[in-house]
Coordinates of C-alpha atoms and ligand atoms in Angstrom, one line a residue:
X1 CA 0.0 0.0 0.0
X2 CA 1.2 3.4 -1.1
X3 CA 0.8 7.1 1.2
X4 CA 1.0 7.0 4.4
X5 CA -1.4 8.1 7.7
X6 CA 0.4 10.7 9.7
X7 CA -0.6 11.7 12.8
X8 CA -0.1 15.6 14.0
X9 CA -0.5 15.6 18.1
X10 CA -1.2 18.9 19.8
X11 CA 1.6 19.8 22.0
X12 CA -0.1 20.4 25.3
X13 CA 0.7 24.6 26.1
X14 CA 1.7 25.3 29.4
X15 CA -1.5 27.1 30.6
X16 CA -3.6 23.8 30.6
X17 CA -6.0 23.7 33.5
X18 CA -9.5 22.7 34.7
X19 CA -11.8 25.5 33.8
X20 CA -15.0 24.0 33.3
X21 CA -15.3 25.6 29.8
X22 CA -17.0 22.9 27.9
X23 CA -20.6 22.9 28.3
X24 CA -21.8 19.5 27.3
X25 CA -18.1 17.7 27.6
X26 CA -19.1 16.6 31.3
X27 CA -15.4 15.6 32.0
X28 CA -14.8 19.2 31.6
X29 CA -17.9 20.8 33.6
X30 CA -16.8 18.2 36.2
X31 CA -13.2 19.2 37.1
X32 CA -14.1 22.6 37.0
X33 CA -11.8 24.2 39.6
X34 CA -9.7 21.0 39.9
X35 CA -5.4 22.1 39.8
X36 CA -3.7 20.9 37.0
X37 CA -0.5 19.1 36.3
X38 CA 0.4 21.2 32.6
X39 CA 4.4 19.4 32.8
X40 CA 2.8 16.5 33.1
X41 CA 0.2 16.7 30.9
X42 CA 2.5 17.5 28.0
X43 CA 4.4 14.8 28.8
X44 CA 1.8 12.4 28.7
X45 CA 1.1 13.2 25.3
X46 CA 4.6 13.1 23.9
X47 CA 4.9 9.4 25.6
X48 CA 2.2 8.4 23.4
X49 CA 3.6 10.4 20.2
X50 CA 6.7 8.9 21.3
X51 CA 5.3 5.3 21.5
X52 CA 3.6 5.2 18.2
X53 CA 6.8 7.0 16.8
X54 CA 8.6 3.8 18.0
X55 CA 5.8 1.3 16.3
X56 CA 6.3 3.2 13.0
X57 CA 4.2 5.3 12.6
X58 CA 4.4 8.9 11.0
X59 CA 3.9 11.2 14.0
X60 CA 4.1 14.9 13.7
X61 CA 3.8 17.4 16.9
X62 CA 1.7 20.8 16.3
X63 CA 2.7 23.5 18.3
X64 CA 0.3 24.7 21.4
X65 CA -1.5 28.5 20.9
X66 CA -0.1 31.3 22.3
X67 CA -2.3 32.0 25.8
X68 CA -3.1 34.2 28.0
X69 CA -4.1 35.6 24.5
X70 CA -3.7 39.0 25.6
X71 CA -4.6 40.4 21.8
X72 CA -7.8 38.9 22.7
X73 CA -8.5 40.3 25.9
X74 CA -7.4 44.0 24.7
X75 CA -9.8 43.5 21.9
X76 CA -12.7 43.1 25.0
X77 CA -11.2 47.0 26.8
X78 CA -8.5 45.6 28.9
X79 CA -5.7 48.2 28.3
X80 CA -2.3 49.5 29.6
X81 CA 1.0 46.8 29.6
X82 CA 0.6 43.2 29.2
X83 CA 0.5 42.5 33.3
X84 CA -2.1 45.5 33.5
X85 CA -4.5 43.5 31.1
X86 CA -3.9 40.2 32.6
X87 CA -4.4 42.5 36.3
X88 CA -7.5 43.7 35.2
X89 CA -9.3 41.1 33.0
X90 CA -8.7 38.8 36.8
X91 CA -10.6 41.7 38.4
X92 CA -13.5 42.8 36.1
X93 CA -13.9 39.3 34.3
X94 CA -11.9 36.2 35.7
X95 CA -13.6 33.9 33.4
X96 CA -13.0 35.9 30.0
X97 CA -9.5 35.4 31.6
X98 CA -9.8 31.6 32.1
X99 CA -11.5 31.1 28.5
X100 CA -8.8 33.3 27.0
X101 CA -5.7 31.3 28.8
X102 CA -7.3 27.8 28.1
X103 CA -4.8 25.8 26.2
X104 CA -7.2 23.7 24.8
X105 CA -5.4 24.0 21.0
X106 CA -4.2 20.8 22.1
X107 CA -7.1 18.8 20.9
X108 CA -5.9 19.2 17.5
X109 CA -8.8 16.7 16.4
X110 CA -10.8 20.3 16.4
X111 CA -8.3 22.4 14.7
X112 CA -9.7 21.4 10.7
X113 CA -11.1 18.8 8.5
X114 CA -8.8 17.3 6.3
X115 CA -9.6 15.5 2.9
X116 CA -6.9 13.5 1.4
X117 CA -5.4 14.3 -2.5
X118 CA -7.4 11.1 -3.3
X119 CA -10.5 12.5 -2.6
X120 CA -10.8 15.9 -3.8
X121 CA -11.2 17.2 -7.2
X122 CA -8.1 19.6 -7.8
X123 CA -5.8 16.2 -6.5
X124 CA -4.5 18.6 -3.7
X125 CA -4.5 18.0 0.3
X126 CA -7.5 20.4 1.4
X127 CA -7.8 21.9 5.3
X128 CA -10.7 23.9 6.3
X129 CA -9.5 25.5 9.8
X130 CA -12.5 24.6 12.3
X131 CA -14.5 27.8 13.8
X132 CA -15.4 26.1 17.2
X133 CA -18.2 28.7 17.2
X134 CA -20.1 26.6 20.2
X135 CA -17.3 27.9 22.9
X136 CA -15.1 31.3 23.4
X137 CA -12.7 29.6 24.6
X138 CA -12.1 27.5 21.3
X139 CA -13.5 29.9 18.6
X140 CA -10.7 32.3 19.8
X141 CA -8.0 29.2 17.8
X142 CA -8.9 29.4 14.3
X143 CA -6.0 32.5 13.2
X144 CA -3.2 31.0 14.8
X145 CA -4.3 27.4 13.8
X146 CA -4.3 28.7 10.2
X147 CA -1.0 30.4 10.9
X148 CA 0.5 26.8 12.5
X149 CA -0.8 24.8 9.4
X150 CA 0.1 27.0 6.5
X151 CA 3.5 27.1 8.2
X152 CA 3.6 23.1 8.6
X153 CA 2.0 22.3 4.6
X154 CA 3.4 25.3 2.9
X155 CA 3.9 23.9 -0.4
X156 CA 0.3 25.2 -2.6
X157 CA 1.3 22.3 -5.1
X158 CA 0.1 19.9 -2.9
X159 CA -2.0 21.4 0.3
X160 CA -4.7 23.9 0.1
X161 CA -6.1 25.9 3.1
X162 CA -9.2 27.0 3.8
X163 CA -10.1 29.7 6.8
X164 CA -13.0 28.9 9.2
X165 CA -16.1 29.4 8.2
X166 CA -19.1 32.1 9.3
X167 CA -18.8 32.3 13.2
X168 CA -22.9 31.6 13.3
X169 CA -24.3 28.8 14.8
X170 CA -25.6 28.0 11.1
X171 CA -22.2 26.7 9.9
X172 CA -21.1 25.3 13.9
X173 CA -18.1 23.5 12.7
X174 CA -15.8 21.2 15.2
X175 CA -13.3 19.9 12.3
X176 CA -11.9 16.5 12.2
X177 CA -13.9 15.0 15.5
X178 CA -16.8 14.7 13.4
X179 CA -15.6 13.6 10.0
X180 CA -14.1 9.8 9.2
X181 CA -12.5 9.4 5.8
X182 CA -12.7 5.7 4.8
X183 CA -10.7 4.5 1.9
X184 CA -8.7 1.0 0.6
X185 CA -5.7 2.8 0.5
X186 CA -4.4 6.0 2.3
X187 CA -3.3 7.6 -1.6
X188 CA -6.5 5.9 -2.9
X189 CA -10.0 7.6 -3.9
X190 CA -11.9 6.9 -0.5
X191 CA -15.3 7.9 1.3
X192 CA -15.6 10.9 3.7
X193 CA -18.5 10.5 6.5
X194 CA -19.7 13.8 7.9
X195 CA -21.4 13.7 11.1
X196 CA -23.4 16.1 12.2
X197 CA -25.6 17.3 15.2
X198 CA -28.3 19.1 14.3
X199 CA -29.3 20.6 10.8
X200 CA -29.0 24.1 11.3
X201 CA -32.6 25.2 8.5
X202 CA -35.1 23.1 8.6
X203 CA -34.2 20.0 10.7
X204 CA -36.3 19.2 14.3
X205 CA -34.4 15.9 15.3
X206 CA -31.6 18.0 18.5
X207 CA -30.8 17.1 21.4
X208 CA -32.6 18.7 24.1
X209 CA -29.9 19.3 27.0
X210 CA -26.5 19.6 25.6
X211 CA -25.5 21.3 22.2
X212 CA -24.9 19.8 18.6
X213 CA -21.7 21.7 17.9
X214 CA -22.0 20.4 14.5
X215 CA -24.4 21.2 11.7
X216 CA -25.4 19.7 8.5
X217 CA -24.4 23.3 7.1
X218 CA -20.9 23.3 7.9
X219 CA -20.0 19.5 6.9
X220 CA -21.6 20.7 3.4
X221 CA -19.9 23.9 3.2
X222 CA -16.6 22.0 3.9
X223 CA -17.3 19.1 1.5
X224 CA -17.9 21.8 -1.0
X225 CA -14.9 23.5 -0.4
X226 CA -12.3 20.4 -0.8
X227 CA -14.4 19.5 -3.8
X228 CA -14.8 16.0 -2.2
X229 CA -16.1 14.0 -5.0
X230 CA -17.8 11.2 -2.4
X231 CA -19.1 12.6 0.9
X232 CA -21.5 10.7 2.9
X233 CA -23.7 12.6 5.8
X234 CA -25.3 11.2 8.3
X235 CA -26.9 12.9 11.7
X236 CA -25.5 11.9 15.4
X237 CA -28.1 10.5 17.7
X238 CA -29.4 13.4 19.6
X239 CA -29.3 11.1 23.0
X240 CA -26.0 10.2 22.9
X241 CA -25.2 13.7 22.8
X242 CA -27.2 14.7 25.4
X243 CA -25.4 11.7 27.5
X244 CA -22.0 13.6 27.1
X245 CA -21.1 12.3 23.5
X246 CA -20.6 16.0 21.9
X247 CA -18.5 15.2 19.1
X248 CA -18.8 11.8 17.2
X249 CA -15.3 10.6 18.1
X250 CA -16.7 10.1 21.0
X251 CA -18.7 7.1 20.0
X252 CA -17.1 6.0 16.7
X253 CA -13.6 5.6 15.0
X254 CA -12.5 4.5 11.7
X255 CA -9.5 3.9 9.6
X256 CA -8.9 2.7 5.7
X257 CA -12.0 0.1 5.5
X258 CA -12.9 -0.8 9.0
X259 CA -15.5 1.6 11.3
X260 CA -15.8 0.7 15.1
X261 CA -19.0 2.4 16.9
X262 CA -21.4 2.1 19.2
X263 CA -24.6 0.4 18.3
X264 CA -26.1 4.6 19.3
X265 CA -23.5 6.2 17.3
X266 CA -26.1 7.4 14.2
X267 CA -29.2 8.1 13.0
X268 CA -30.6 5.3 10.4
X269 CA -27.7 3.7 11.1
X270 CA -28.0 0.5 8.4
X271 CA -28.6 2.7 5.9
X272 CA -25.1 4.5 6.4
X273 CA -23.5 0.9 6.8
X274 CA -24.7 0.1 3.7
X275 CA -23.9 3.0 2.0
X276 CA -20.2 2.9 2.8
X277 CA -20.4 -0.7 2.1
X278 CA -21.4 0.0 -1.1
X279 CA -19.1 3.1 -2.1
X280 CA -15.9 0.9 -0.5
X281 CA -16.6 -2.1 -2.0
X282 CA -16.8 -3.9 1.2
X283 CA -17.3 -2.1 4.7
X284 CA -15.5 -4.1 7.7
X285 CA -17.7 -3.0 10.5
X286 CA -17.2 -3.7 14.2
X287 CA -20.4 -2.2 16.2
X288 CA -20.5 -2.7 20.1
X289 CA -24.0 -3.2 21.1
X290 CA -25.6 -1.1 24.1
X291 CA -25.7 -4.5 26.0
X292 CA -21.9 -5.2 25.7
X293 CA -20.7 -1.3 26.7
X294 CA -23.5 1.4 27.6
X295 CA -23.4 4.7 26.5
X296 CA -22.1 5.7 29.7
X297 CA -19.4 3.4 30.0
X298 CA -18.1 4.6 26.3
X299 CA -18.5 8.1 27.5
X300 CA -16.5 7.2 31.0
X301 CA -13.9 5.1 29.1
X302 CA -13.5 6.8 26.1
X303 CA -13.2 3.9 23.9
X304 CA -14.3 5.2 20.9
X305 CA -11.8 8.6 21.4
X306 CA -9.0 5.5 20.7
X307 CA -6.5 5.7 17.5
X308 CA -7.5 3.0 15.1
X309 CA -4.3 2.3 13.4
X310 CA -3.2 0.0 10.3
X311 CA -1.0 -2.9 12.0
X312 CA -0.3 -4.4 8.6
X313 CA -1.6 -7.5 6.6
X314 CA -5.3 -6.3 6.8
X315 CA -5.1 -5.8 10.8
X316 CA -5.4 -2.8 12.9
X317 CA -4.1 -2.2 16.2
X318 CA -6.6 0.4 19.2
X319 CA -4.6 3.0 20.8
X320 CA -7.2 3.7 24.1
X321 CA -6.4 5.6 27.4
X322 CA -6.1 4.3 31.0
X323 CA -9.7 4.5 31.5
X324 CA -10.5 2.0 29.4
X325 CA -8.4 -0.9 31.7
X326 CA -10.4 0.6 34.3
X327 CA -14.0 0.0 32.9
X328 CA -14.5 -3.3 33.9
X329 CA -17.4 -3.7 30.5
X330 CA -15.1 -2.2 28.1
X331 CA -11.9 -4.4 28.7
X332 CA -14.0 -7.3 28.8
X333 CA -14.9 -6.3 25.5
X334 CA -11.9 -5.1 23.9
X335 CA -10.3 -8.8 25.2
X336 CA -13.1 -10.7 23.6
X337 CA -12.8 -8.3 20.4
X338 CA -8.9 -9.4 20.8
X339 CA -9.8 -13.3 20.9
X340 CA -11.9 -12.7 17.7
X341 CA -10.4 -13.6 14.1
X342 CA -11.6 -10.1 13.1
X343 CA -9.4 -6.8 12.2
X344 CA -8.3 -6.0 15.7
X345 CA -5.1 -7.3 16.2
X346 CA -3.6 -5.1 19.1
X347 CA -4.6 -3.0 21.9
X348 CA -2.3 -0.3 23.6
X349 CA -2.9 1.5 26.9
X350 CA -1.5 5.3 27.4
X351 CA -1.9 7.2 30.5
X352 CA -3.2 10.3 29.4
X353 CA -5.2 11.5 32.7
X354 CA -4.2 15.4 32.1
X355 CA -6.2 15.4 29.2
X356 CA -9.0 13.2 29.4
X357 CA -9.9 14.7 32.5
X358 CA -10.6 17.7 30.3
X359 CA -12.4 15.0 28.1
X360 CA -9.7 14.6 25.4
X361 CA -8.1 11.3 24.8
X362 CA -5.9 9.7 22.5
X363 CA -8.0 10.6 19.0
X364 CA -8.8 14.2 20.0
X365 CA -5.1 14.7 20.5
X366 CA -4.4 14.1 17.4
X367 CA -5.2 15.1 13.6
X368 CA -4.7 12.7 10.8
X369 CA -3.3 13.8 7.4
X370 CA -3.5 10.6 4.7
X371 CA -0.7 11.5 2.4
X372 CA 0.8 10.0 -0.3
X373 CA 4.9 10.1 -0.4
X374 CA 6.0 13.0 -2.9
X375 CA 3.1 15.2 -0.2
X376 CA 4.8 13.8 3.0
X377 CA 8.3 14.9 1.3
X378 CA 6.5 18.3 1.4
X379 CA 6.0 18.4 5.1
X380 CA 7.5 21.3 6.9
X381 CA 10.2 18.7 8.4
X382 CA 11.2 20.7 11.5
X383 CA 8.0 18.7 13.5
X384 CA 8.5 15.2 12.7
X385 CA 8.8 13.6 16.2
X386 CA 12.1 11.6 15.9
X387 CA 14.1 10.5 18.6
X388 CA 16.2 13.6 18.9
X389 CA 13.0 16.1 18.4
X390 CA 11.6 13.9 21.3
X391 CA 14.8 14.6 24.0
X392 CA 14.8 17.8 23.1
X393 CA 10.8 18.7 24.2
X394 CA 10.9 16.5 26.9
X395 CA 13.6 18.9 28.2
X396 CA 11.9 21.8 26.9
X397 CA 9.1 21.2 28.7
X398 CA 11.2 20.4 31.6
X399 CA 12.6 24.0 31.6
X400 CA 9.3 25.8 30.9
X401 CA 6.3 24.0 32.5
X402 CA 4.6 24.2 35.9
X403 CA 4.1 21.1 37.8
X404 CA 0.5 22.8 38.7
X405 CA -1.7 25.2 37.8
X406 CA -5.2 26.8 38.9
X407 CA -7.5 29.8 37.9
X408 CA -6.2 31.7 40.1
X409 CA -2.4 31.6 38.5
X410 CA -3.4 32.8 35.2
X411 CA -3.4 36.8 35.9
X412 CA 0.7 36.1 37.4
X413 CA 3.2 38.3 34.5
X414 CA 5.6 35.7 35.2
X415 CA 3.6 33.1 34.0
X416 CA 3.3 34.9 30.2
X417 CA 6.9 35.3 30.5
X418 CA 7.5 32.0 30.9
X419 CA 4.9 31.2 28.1
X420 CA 6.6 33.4 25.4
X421 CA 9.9 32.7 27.1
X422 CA 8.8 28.8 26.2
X423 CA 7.4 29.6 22.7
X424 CA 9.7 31.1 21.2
X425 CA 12.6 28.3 21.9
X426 CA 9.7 26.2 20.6
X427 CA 9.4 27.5 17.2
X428 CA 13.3 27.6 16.7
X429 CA 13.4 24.3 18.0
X430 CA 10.7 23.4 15.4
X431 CA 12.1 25.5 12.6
X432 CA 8.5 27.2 12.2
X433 CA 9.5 30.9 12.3
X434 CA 7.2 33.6 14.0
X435 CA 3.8 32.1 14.4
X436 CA 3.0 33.7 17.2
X437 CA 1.4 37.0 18.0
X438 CA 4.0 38.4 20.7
X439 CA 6.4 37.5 18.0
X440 CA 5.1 39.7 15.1
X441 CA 4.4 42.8 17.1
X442 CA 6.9 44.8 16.5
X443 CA 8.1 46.4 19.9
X444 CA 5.8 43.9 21.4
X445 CA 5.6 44.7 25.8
X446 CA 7.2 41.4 26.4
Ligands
SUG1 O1 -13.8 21.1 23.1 N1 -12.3 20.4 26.2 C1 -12.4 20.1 24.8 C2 -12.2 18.7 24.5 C3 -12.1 18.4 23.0 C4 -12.1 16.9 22.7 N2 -12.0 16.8 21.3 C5 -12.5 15.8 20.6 N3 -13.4 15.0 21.1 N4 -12.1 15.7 19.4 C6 -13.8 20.5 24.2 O2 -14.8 20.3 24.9 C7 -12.2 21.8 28.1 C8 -11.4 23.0 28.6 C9 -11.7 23.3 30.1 O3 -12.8 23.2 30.5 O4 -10.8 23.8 30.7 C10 -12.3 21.6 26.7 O5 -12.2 22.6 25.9

């Protein structure tokens, strides 16, 4: 098989904490207030880039946002000197503060939809940056994700970038966590499923509690954009989302010609089986029924958040955190899944608490980019995560990152020295240039 799967993890930034920003992600609402462990976390997620690295696989590290964002807090009235907006935003507005320091760039599964050369009219890599219109915190990463990726996939011969789209909750777009590209080969024509919450005009089925931070709208709008020549839509069940599912890779996964989901995971789901069944030329479908792993368990677990990889000779290998070992129904089933003949031929276990108690695990970390080999040569190659790359941000982060972290740290000057102090020895580690907005102004207050 030609191309490869890469797989871009967020760095975790050095802000990360529990701020209860997530309305609907109840890991999030419930650590609100909790301390964080940001060296840790960032280390926890480089041992997993680290161990898949190590198996072979393609494994690229995107650089964490620049926060507090202190251009965005200035754009909300908070004047005067860097430590005189942080001062006052704690004052007048601690939680504009908390949204605008959240590091949650990390979750790169949100940062854009990608559709592989294969699929796409013009025969180029598309990326649409995701708006993340449902949450301040998040619609406040689309410039400098734009920035990171057109620095990473420069070359316009092979990679074409899109901005977000309208911030309106018409075209609510959460980028890669809802979208599943299916294909026989990673360089090969393939099928890309668009799931989506709610339909924005003219659609009643929504849940009733939690948002749908996708629509039908978006998904379009970014189909249309790549020119994806085979797009498949199909709505999320509005219960699962109101049971703490709020994007799909919360409940499903997929990878070349196999899709692992819940029995919940869709509306009308045999009609989407068969329709991918028919455009692949065979579906391999692995659906966990309600009796095997509830809802609830899925959601607790986060089995479905996993990395489905290819482990060669048809087989693929399930890249889950912790707290799947620790839900007693979901490592019964993953060991009986295991004892089957069937495509899953490994299972690996990664501690990544920091995150996933801010409900992101292994696949939200993560954003996949199917390439073929002349595009991969055409990587920016300063963030391929090889052996030496990984020493040196292990120390980096090391040197730069608190061993804990609360709410009430965030409005401390030293804390954005130590951020840009951080940053910029990342992007010369990297190779990436000035990406950053403390790095472009001109006479910046640093
Ligand atoms: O958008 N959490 C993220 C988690 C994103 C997970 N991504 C995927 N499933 N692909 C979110 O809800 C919490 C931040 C806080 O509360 O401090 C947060 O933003």
């Amino acid at each position: 098989m030609a191309g490869c799967e890469a797989n871009f993890d967020g760095l975790v930034g050095p802000t990360h904490h529990y701020g209860g920003h997530s309305f609907g992600n109840v890991a999030s609402t419930g650590n609100a207030g909790q301390p964080a462990n940001p060296r840790a976390a960032a280390l926890q997620g480089l041992a997993k880039m680290k161990a898949l690295a190590d198996l072979g696989y393609r494994q690229g590290v995107l650089p964490p946002h620049e926060r507090p964002a202190v251009d965005v807090l200035r754009g909300f009235g908070f004047g005067g000197d860097d430590a005189g907006v942080l001062a006052a935003a704690a004052k007048q507005a601690p939680q504009l503060l908390a949204a605008a320091s959240s590091a949650s760039a990390m979750w790169v599964a949100n940062a854009a939809t990608v559709s592989p050369s294969g699929d796409t009219a013009d025969g180029r890599v598309h990326f649409s940056v995701a708006n993340l219109q449902n949450k301040f915190h998040r619609a406040i990463e689309h410039e400098q994700t734009g920035r990171t990726l057109k620095a990473i996939f420069g070359d316009a011969s092979h990679f074409a970038h899109h901005p977000a789209l309208a911030m309106h909750p018409a075209f609510g777009d959460e980028g890669a966590a809802n979208h599943t590209r299916l294909a026989r080969a990673y360089d090969a024509a393939g099928v890309e499923l668009f799931v989506y919450g709610q339909r924005h005009w003219g659609g009643s089925l929504a849940p009733q509690h939690y948002p749908a931070r996708q629509t039908l709208e978006a998904s379009q709008a970014v189909a249309r954009r790549h020119g994806v020549r085979d797009a498949v839509y199909v709505q999320q069940n509005p219960d699962v989302i109101d049971a703490g599912v709020f994007h799909n890779d919360v409940i499903s996964v997929g990878n070349l010609d196999v899709l692992f989901c819940h029995e919940s995971a869709f509306v009308g789901r045999d009609a989407v089986y068969a329709e991918l069944d028919t455009k692949l030329g065979g579906l391999r479908l692995i659906e966990v029924p309600a009796t095997k792993v509830s809802v609830d368990d899925a959601v607790r677990s986060y089995l479905f958040n996993s990395q489905l990889l290819d482990a060669g000779g048809g087989r693929m290998r399930l890249v889950v955190p912790e707290e799947c070992r620790e839900t007693p129904a979901v490592w019964a089933y993953l060991q009986a899944l295991l004892a089957q003949d069937g495509p899953l031929a490994d299972v690996r276990v990664y501690d990544l608490k920091q995150s996933m108690r801010n409900g992101g695990g292994p696949a939200c970390l993560r954003l996949r980019v199917a390439l073929t080999d002349a595009e991969a040569a055409a990587v920016h190659p300063g963030i391929w995560l090889t052996p030496a790359l990984y020493e040196a941000l292990t120390g980096w982060v090391g040197r730069h990152y608190r061993d804990r972290l609360s709410e009430a740290d965030l409005a401390d000057p030293q804390l954005l020295l130590e951020v840009r102090t951080a940053l910029d020895e990342l992007t010369a580690l990297l190779g990436l240039g000035s990406i950053y907005p403390f790095q472009r102004l001109e006479g910046g207050s640093r």
